């Protein structure tokens, strides 16, 4: 086959794309604007109902979609599309005997018959390749070269006086009150096309008072009333304040220690003998710590042992 249909069918009415296998391109559908004679190309189509059976005719010029029972008991019927997806050109959904369609298929080609390998129809005069809308105007002004069966039905049922005609209502949705009736497939299709109104959830729950009543905001000019915080919020705030206080204390201790070290360095510089005496005393303590078992020393004692080299170097510089 020359032509190919890529579609998503099942319980929903899916989209369809039609391709030319030889050219490996999508097959366009052409429409003409009556006022400007401009031509535009569109691609693909949407199935009018959920598809149970589908396929091309033996001459590959027509594609059919059938909704059959018992798979789908609503919108039973057959719809025919042209090889490029335009249509449906024919829609058979009423007068089915019995009241449900059981199956639908194309008759096989007669024995010995060979259909010619016909390419796509050429584009209409005035169409430029790559320009999907040469007019740049309203796309609604364009009319397809091959109107669908629905468009033909609406045109034939228009009143003679030129009055407006409402949207087509299928038999299953007639004689119903307004409110978007119809079958499941029709409601899904309407929702997909954005014709249904999205429901908005109204929150009528208020903190105290009657639902729907405007909440009191307090006396005009007075200080706002603080809302009571939850236990979790109070606990988190308490932890945050405790952490902040701890950080401030650590910062203060670090500053104090640094100031003491600077003062000690200044005092040592002013009195070298006093500093040398203090160093000797510390070195004597380090010698005593060396005699002990290292596993019995605490962290402060180990730190003192690590300062031995530094202290001996400083004592050598003092020369005392």
mmCIF file of C-alpha atoms in Angstrom:
data_model
loop_
_atom_site.group_PDB
_atom_site.id
_atom_site.type_symbol
_atom_site.label_atom_id
_atom_site.label_comp_id
_atom_site.label_asym_id
_atom_site.label_seq_id
_atom_site.Cartn_x
_atom_site.Cartn_y
_atom_site.Cartn_z
ATOM 1 C CA UNK A 1 0.000 0.000 0.000
ATOM 2 C CA UNK A 2 1.098 3.528 -0.770
ATOM 3 C CA UNK A 3 -0.798 5.234 2.068
ATOM 4 C CA UNK A 4 -0.488 4.682 5.803
ATOM 5 C CA UNK A 5 -2.596 5.822 8.796
ATOM 6 C CA UNK A 6 -0.980 6.326 12.203
ATOM 7 C CA UNK A 7 -3.624 6.667 14.889
ATOM 8 C CA UNK A 8 -4.384 6.072 18.548
ATOM 9 C CA UNK A 9 -7.592 4.100 18.957
ATOM 10 C CA UNK A 10 -9.209 2.124 21.764
ATOM 11 C CA UNK A 11 -11.851 3.393 24.164
ATOM 12 C CA UNK A 12 -11.242 7.011 23.100
ATOM 13 C CA UNK A 13 -11.656 8.948 19.884
ATOM 14 C CA UNK A 14 -8.014 9.495 18.966
ATOM 15 C CA UNK A 15 -6.161 11.559 16.387
ATOM 16 C CA UNK A 16 -5.154 10.264 12.958
ATOM 17 C CA UNK A 17 -2.173 11.117 10.744
ATOM 18 C CA UNK A 18 -2.051 10.000 7.109
ATOM 19 C CA UNK A 19 1.320 9.417 5.408
ATOM 20 C CA UNK A 20 2.527 8.739 1.891
ATOM 21 C CA UNK A 21 4.847 5.742 2.214
ATOM 22 C CA UNK A 22 6.699 6.496 -1.026
ATOM 23 C CA UNK A 23 7.374 10.166 -0.202
ATOM 24 C CA UNK A 24 7.648 9.546 3.558
ATOM 25 C CA UNK A 25 5.655 12.700 4.233
ATOM 26 C CA UNK A 26 2.268 13.507 5.718
ATOM 27 C CA UNK A 27 -0.544 13.872 3.199
ATOM 28 C CA UNK A 28 -2.006 17.406 3.212
ATOM 29 C CA UNK A 29 -5.645 18.469 3.030
ATOM 30 C CA UNK A 30 -6.257 21.646 1.046
ATOM 31 C CA UNK A 31 -8.815 24.344 1.773
ATOM 32 C CA UNK A 32 -9.567 27.584 -0.069
ATOM 33 C CA UNK A 33 -10.611 30.995 1.228
ATOM 34 C CA UNK A 34 -13.582 32.149 -0.940
ATOM 35 C CA UNK A 35 -12.748 35.850 -0.570
ATOM 36 C CA UNK A 36 -9.008 35.820 -1.305
ATOM 37 C CA UNK A 37 -8.713 32.482 -3.160
ATOM 38 C CA UNK A 38 -5.754 31.691 -0.892
ATOM 39 C CA UNK A 39 -4.991 28.031 -0.275
ATOM 40 C CA UNK A 40 -3.804 26.431 2.952
ATOM 41 C CA UNK A 41 -2.779 22.897 3.875
ATOM 42 C CA UNK A 42 -3.694 21.061 7.061
ATOM 43 C CA UNK A 43 -2.743 17.584 8.223
ATOM 44 C CA UNK A 44 -4.478 14.749 10.023
ATOM 45 C CA UNK A 45 -7.946 14.436 11.510
ATOM 46 C CA UNK A 46 -9.721 13.345 14.673
ATOM 47 C CA UNK A 47 -11.854 10.232 14.873
ATOM 48 C CA UNK A 48 -15.505 11.029 15.495
ATOM 49 C CA UNK A 49 -15.885 8.024 17.814
ATOM 50 C CA UNK A 50 -13.944 5.207 19.433
ATOM 51 C CA UNK A 51 -12.730 2.765 16.771
ATOM 52 C CA UNK A 52 -13.228 -0.998 17.009
ATOM 53 C CA UNK A 53 -12.530 -1.784 13.316
ATOM 54 C CA UNK A 54 -10.584 0.296 10.818
ATOM 55 C CA UNK A 55 -8.688 -0.065 7.578
ATOM 56 C CA UNK A 56 -8.125 1.061 3.977
ATOM 57 C CA UNK A 57 -10.247 0.022 1.026
ATOM 58 C CA UNK A 58 -8.673 -2.341 -1.541
ATOM 59 C CA UNK A 59 -7.881 0.616 -3.836
ATOM 60 C CA UNK A 60 -6.321 2.512 -0.848
ATOM 61 C CA UNK A 61 -8.363 5.645 -1.617
ATOM 62 C CA UNK A 62 -10.765 5.371 1.365
ATOM 63 C CA UNK A 63 -10.243 4.749 5.065
ATOM 64 C CA UNK A 64 -13.020 3.536 7.354
ATOM 65 C CA UNK A 65 -13.619 3.554 11.103
ATOM 66 C CA UNK A 66 -16.321 1.345 12.641
ATOM 67 C CA UNK A 67 -17.687 1.401 16.179
ATOM 68 C CA UNK A 68 -19.202 -1.998 16.872
ATOM 69 C CA UNK A 69 -20.841 -3.930 19.681
ATOM 70 C CA UNK A 70 -20.183 -5.530 22.145
ATOM 71 C CA UNK A 71 -16.886 -3.598 22.438
ATOM 72 C CA UNK A 72 -18.696 -0.221 22.270
ATOM 73 C CA UNK A 73 -22.478 0.033 22.594
ATOM 74 C CA UNK A 74 -22.675 3.771 21.900
ATOM 75 C CA UNK A 75 -22.145 5.683 18.642
ATOM 76 C CA UNK A 76 -22.364 2.460 16.630
ATOM 77 C CA UNK A 77 -21.769 3.116 12.957
ATOM 78 C CA UNK A 78 -19.328 3.448 10.097
ATOM 79 C CA UNK A 79 -17.493 6.608 9.010
ATOM 80 C CA UNK A 80 -15.535 6.947 5.775
ATOM 81 C CA UNK A 81 -12.553 9.249 5.233
ATOM 82 C CA UNK A 82 -10.516 10.059 2.143
ATOM 83 C CA UNK A 83 -6.973 8.735 1.897
ATOM 84 C CA UNK A 84 -5.609 12.076 3.168
ATOM 85 C CA UNK A 85 -7.850 12.122 6.277
ATOM 86 C CA UNK A 86 -10.454 14.628 5.094
ATOM 87 C CA UNK A 87 -13.964 13.827 6.168
ATOM 88 C CA UNK A 88 -15.838 11.939 7.262
ATOM 89 C CA UNK A 89 -17.235 12.007 3.739
ATOM 90 C CA UNK A 90 -19.882 9.424 4.672
ATOM 91 C CA UNK A 91 -21.342 8.639 8.085
ATOM 92 C CA UNK A 92 -23.707 5.706 8.637
ATOM 93 C CA UNK A 93 -24.958 5.787 12.228
ATOM 94 C CA UNK A 94 -28.746 5.437 11.948
ATOM 95 C CA UNK A 95 -31.154 2.824 10.647
ATOM 96 C CA UNK A 96 -28.953 -0.081 11.689
ATOM 97 C CA UNK A 97 -30.737 -3.469 11.837
ATOM 98 C CA UNK A 98 -30.756 -4.731 14.492
ATOM 99 C CA UNK A 99 -30.175 -1.662 16.613
ATOM 100 C CA UNK A 100 -26.440 -2.420 17.066
ATOM 101 C CA UNK A 101 -23.643 -2.784 14.529
ATOM 102 C CA UNK A 102 -21.815 -6.091 14.955
ATOM 103 C CA UNK A 103 -19.047 -5.784 12.349
ATOM 104 C CA UNK A 104 -17.926 -3.754 9.330
ATOM 105 C CA UNK A 105 -15.312 -4.514 6.654
ATOM 106 C CA UNK A 106 -14.559 -3.587 3.033
ATOM 107 C CA UNK A 107 -15.365 -6.245 0.470
ATOM 108 C CA UNK A 108 -12.177 -7.815 -0.885
ATOM 109 C CA UNK A 109 -11.201 -6.915 -4.431
ATOM 110 C CA UNK A 110 -12.539 -9.214 -7.152
ATOM 111 C CA UNK A 111 -10.324 -12.043 -8.289
ATOM 112 C CA UNK A 112 -7.964 -10.937 -11.017
ATOM 113 C CA UNK A 113 -8.627 -7.207 -10.385
ATOM 114 C CA UNK A 114 -5.553 -5.022 -9.998
ATOM 115 C CA UNK A 115 -5.926 -1.432 -8.862
ATOM 116 C CA UNK A 116 -3.458 1.144 -10.232
ATOM 117 C CA UNK A 117 -0.924 2.651 -7.846
ATOM 118 C CA UNK A 118 -2.386 6.175 -7.848
ATOM 119 C CA UNK A 119 -0.377 8.941 -6.171
ATOM 120 C CA UNK A 120 -1.782 11.865 -4.208
ATOM 121 C CA UNK A 121 -4.008 14.373 -5.940
ATOM 122 C CA UNK A 122 -1.997 17.444 -6.995
ATOM 123 C CA UNK A 123 -2.414 20.615 -4.916
ATOM 124 C CA UNK A 124 -4.837 23.276 -6.192
ATOM 125 C CA UNK A 125 -3.598 26.179 -8.240
ATOM 126 C CA UNK A 126 -2.043 28.921 -6.132
ATOM 127 C CA UNK A 127 -0.717 26.702 -3.366
ATOM 128 C CA UNK A 128 2.934 27.185 -2.441
ATOM 129 C CA UNK A 129 4.898 24.341 -0.859
ATOM 130 C CA UNK A 130 5.823 25.111 2.759
ATOM 131 C CA UNK A 131 3.154 27.816 3.209
ATOM 132 C CA UNK A 132 0.386 26.370 5.326
ATOM 133 C CA UNK A 133 -1.568 29.643 5.420
ATOM 134 C CA UNK A 134 -0.652 32.035 2.650
ATOM 135 C CA UNK A 135 -3.407 34.520 3.469
ATOM 136 C CA UNK A 136 -2.281 35.163 7.057
ATOM 137 C CA UNK A 137 -5.905 35.771 7.941
ATOM 138 C CA UNK A 138 -8.538 33.938 9.891
ATOM 139 C CA UNK A 139 -8.326 30.158 9.394
ATOM 140 C CA UNK A 140 -12.078 29.902 9.906
ATOM 141 C CA UNK A 141 -12.522 31.705 6.567
ATOM 142 C CA UNK A 142 -11.051 28.728 4.688
ATOM 143 C CA UNK A 143 -13.441 26.119 3.366
ATOM 144 C CA UNK A 144 -12.312 22.559 2.549
ATOM 145 C CA UNK A 145 -12.389 21.411 -1.039
ATOM 146 C CA UNK A 146 -14.224 18.244 0.049
ATOM 147 C CA UNK A 147 -16.752 19.079 2.809
ATOM 148 C CA UNK A 148 -17.374 16.419 5.435
ATOM 149 C CA UNK A 149 -20.655 14.573 5.809
ATOM 150 C CA UNK A 150 -21.536 16.658 8.871
ATOM 151 C CA UNK A 151 -21.001 19.907 6.974
ATOM 152 C CA UNK A 152 -23.183 18.654 4.126
ATOM 153 C CA UNK A 153 -25.940 17.699 6.557
ATOM 154 C CA UNK A 154 -25.859 21.092 8.250
ATOM 155 C CA UNK A 155 -25.901 22.887 4.897
ATOM 156 C CA UNK A 156 -28.868 20.854 3.614
ATOM 157 C CA UNK A 157 -30.840 21.392 6.825
ATOM 158 C CA UNK A 158 -30.381 25.188 6.836
ATOM 159 C CA UNK A 159 -33.708 27.145 6.831
ATOM 160 C CA UNK A 160 -34.771 28.788 3.611
ATOM 161 C CA UNK A 161 -35.108 32.188 5.247
ATOM 162 C CA UNK A 162 -31.417 32.293 6.094
ATOM 163 C CA UNK A 163 -31.911 31.902 9.862
ATOM 164 C CA UNK A 164 -29.112 30.554 12.025
ATOM 165 C CA UNK A 165 -28.832 26.830 12.645
ATOM 166 C CA UNK A 166 -27.743 25.462 16.029
ATOM 167 C CA UNK A 167 -25.115 22.807 16.580
ATOM 168 C CA UNK A 168 -25.965 19.293 15.466
ATOM 169 C CA UNK A 169 -27.405 17.187 18.288
ATOM 170 C CA UNK A 170 -27.192 13.404 17.862
ATOM 171 C CA UNK A 171 -30.347 11.323 18.426
ATOM 172 C CA UNK A 172 -29.043 9.951 21.717
ATOM 173 C CA UNK A 173 -28.781 13.478 23.161
ATOM 174 C CA UNK A 174 -32.060 14.875 21.847
ATOM 175 C CA UNK A 175 -35.057 15.664 24.074
ATOM 176 C CA UNK A 176 -32.758 16.251 27.003
ATOM 177 C CA UNK A 177 -32.452 19.266 29.210
ATOM 178 C CA UNK A 178 -29.492 21.512 28.597
ATOM 179 C CA UNK A 179 -26.344 20.437 30.328
ATOM 180 C CA UNK A 180 -24.057 18.628 27.912
ATOM 181 C CA UNK A 181 -25.793 15.222 27.513
ATOM 182 C CA UNK A 182 -24.802 12.637 24.961
ATOM 183 C CA UNK A 183 -22.783 9.487 24.943
ATOM 184 C CA UNK A 184 -19.497 8.873 26.728
ATOM 185 C CA UNK A 185 -17.490 9.339 23.533
ATOM 186 C CA UNK A 186 -19.235 12.650 22.815
ATOM 187 C CA UNK A 187 -18.565 13.979 26.293
ATOM 188 C CA UNK A 188 -14.908 12.963 26.033
ATOM 189 C CA UNK A 189 -14.671 14.624 22.639
ATOM 190 C CA UNK A 190 -16.267 17.814 23.969
ATOM 191 C CA UNK A 191 -13.878 17.850 26.902
ATOM 192 C CA UNK A 192 -10.866 17.362 24.632
ATOM 193 C CA UNK A 193 -11.939 20.193 22.351
ATOM 194 C CA UNK A 194 -12.330 22.545 25.289
ATOM 195 C CA UNK A 195 -16.061 23.037 24.904
ATOM 196 C CA UNK A 196 -16.858 22.036 28.481
ATOM 197 C CA UNK A 197 -16.630 24.551 31.304
ATOM 198 C CA UNK A 198 -14.055 23.628 33.915
ATOM 199 C CA UNK A 199 -15.564 23.384 37.363
ATOM 200 C CA UNK A 200 -14.095 25.693 39.972
ATOM 201 C CA UNK A 201 -13.879 24.464 43.528
ATOM 202 C CA UNK A 202 -15.270 27.023 45.939
ATOM 203 C CA UNK A 203 -13.747 26.907 49.394
ATOM 204 C CA UNK A 204 -16.431 27.827 51.885
ATOM 205 C CA UNK A 205 -14.523 26.648 54.919
ATOM 206 C CA UNK A 206 -13.649 29.515 57.224
ATOM 207 C CA UNK A 207 -11.751 29.670 60.470
ATOM 208 C CA UNK A 208 -14.613 30.242 62.868
ATOM 209 C CA UNK A 209 -17.897 31.869 62.078
ATOM 210 C CA UNK A 210 -20.513 30.918 59.563
ATOM 211 C CA UNK A 211 -19.374 29.547 56.148
ATOM 212 C CA UNK A 212 -19.647 32.190 53.488
ATOM 213 C CA UNK A 213 -19.633 35.055 55.990
ATOM 214 C CA UNK A 214 -16.904 37.643 55.684
ATOM 215 C CA UNK A 215 -14.319 37.230 58.430
ATOM 216 C CA UNK A 216 -13.745 40.023 60.879
ATOM 217 C CA UNK A 217 -10.456 41.836 60.436
ATOM 218 C CA UNK A 218 -10.486 43.675 63.771
ATOM 219 C CA UNK A 219 -11.038 47.296 64.688
ATOM 220 C CA UNK A 220 -9.917 49.824 62.117
ATOM 221 C CA UNK A 221 -6.769 51.573 63.312
ATOM 222 C CA UNK A 222 -6.066 49.083 66.106
ATOM 223 C CA UNK A 223 -3.080 46.757 66.215
ATOM 224 C CA UNK A 224 -3.683 43.486 64.388
ATOM 225 C CA UNK A 225 -4.591 40.518 66.549
ATOM 226 C CA UNK A 226 -1.874 37.852 66.489
ATOM 227 C CA UNK A 227 -3.033 34.375 65.605
ATOM 228 C CA UNK A 228 -2.149 31.544 67.968
ATOM 229 C CA UNK A 229 0.694 29.443 66.645
ATOM 230 C CA UNK A 230 0.544 25.676 66.548
ATOM 231 C CA UNK A 231 2.637 23.492 68.847
ATOM 232 C CA UNK A 232 4.867 22.502 65.974
ATOM 233 C CA UNK A 233 5.523 26.138 65.028
ATOM 234 C CA UNK A 234 6.321 27.046 68.659
ATOM 235 C CA UNK A 235 8.710 24.074 68.931
ATOM 236 C CA UNK A 236 10.531 25.051 65.729
ATOM 237 C CA UNK A 237 10.823 28.658 66.867
ATOM 238 C CA UNK A 238 12.213 27.546 70.246
ATOM 239 C CA UNK A 239 14.866 25.375 68.552
ATOM 240 C CA UNK A 240 15.808 28.212 66.206
ATOM 241 C CA UNK A 241 16.279 30.650 69.126
ATOM 242 C CA UNK A 242 18.320 28.083 71.069
ATOM 243 C CA UNK A 243 20.611 27.467 68.088
ATOM 244 C CA UNK A 244 21.037 31.212 67.545
ATOM 245 C CA UNK A 245 21.938 31.737 71.216
ATOM 246 C CA UNK A 246 24.461 28.881 71.103
ATOM 247 C CA UNK A 247 26.128 30.336 68.011
ATOM 248 C CA UNK A 248 26.379 33.771 69.688
ATOM 249 C CA UNK A 249 27.975 32.208 72.801
ATOM 250 C CA UNK A 250 30.519 30.287 70.715
ATOM 251 C CA UNK A 251 31.392 33.433 68.781
ATOM 252 C CA UNK A 252 31.851 35.370 72.043
ATOM 253 C CA UNK A 253 34.104 32.674 73.525
ATOM 254 C CA UNK A 254 36.228 32.645 70.368
ATOM 255 C CA UNK A 255 36.663 36.414 70.516
ATOM 256 C CA UNK A 256 37.555 36.242 74.222
ATOM 257 C CA UNK A 257 40.140 33.512 73.644
ATOM 258 C CA UNK A 258 41.686 35.452 70.788
ATOM 259 C CA UNK A 259 41.908 38.591 72.947
ATOM 260 C CA UNK A 260 43.608 36.639 75.769
ATOM 261 C CA UNK A 261 46.169 35.207 73.355
ATOM 262 C CA UNK A 262 46.950 38.646 71.955
ATOM 263 C CA UNK A 263 47.336 40.042 75.506
ATOM 264 C CA UNK A 264 49.634 37.177 76.464
ATOM 265 C CA UNK A 265 51.788 37.733 73.372
ATOM 266 C CA UNK A 266 52.081 41.412 74.189
ATOM 267 C CA UNK A 267 53.050 40.634 77.805
ATOM 268 C CA UNK A 268 55.663 38.121 76.690
ATOM 269 C CA UNK A 269 57.178 40.626 74.314
ATOM 270 C CA UNK A 270 57.448 43.145 77.148
ATOM 271 C CA UNK A 271 58.959 40.612 79.674
ATOM 272 C CA UNK A 272 61.030 37.864 77.953
ATOM 273 C CA UNK A 273 62.275 36.367 81.276
ATOM 274 C CA UNK A 274 58.732 35.780 82.481
ATOM 275 C CA UNK A 275 57.858 34.133 79.203
ATOM 276 C CA UNK A 276 60.944 31.908 79.316
ATOM 277 C CA UNK A 277 60.058 30.822 82.838
ATOM 278 C CA UNK A 278 56.544 29.892 81.762
ATOM 279 C CA UNK A 279 57.845 27.922 78.765
ATOM 280 C CA UNK A 280 60.249 25.937 80.969
ATOM 281 C CA UNK A 281 57.428 25.108 83.326
ATOM 282 C CA UNK A 282 55.282 23.853 80.444
ATOM 283 C CA UNK A 283 58.191 21.793 79.051
ATOM 284 C CA UNK A 284 58.663 20.183 82.448
ATOM 285 C CA UNK A 285 54.986 19.202 82.441
ATOM 286 C CA UNK A 286 55.383 17.764 78.917
ATOM 287 C CA UNK A 287 58.365 15.632 80.082
ATOM 288 C CA UNK A 288 56.235 14.223 82.884
ATOM 289 C CA UNK A 289 53.407 13.436 80.425
ATOM 290 C CA UNK A 290 55.797 11.550 78.168
ATOM 291 C CA UNK A 291 56.544 9.134 81.034
ATOM 292 C CA UNK A 292 52.854 8.179 81.275
ATOM 293 C CA UNK A 293 50.980 5.634 79.155
ATOM 294 C CA UNK A 294 49.683 7.445 76.008
ATOM 295 C CA UNK A 295 46.356 5.627 76.217
ATOM 296 C CA UNK A 296 45.624 7.279 79.581
ATOM 297 C CA UNK A 297 46.085 10.862 78.300
ATOM 298 C CA UNK A 298 43.082 13.079 77.598
ATOM 299 C CA UNK A 299 42.650 15.439 74.637
ATOM 300 C CA UNK A 300 44.127 18.499 76.439
ATOM 301 C CA UNK A 301 47.244 16.594 77.469
ATOM 302 C CA UNK A 302 47.748 15.294 73.940
ATOM 303 C CA UNK A 303 47.381 18.858 72.612
ATOM 304 C CA UNK A 304 50.048 20.028 75.098
ATOM 305 C CA UNK A 305 52.419 17.305 73.874
ATOM 306 C CA UNK A 306 51.971 18.589 70.314
ATOM 307 C CA UNK A 307 53.252 22.073 71.294
ATOM 308 C CA UNK A 308 56.661 20.844 72.505
ATOM 309 C CA UNK A 309 58.539 21.669 69.311
ATOM 310 C CA UNK A 310 57.018 25.133 69.073
ATOM 311 C CA UNK A 311 57.848 25.936 72.697
ATOM 312 C CA UNK A 312 61.492 24.779 72.401
ATOM 313 C CA UNK A 313 61.926 26.881 69.263
ATOM 314 C CA UNK A 314 60.493 29.931 71.015
ATOM 315 C CA UNK A 315 62.737 29.368 74.063
ATOM 316 C CA UNK A 316 65.769 29.170 71.759
ATOM 317 C CA UNK A 317 64.858 32.490 70.194
ATOM 318 C CA UNK A 318 64.628 34.129 73.612
ATOM 319 C CA UNK A 319 68.164 32.917 74.386
ATOM 320 C CA UNK A 320 67.456 32.514 78.075
#
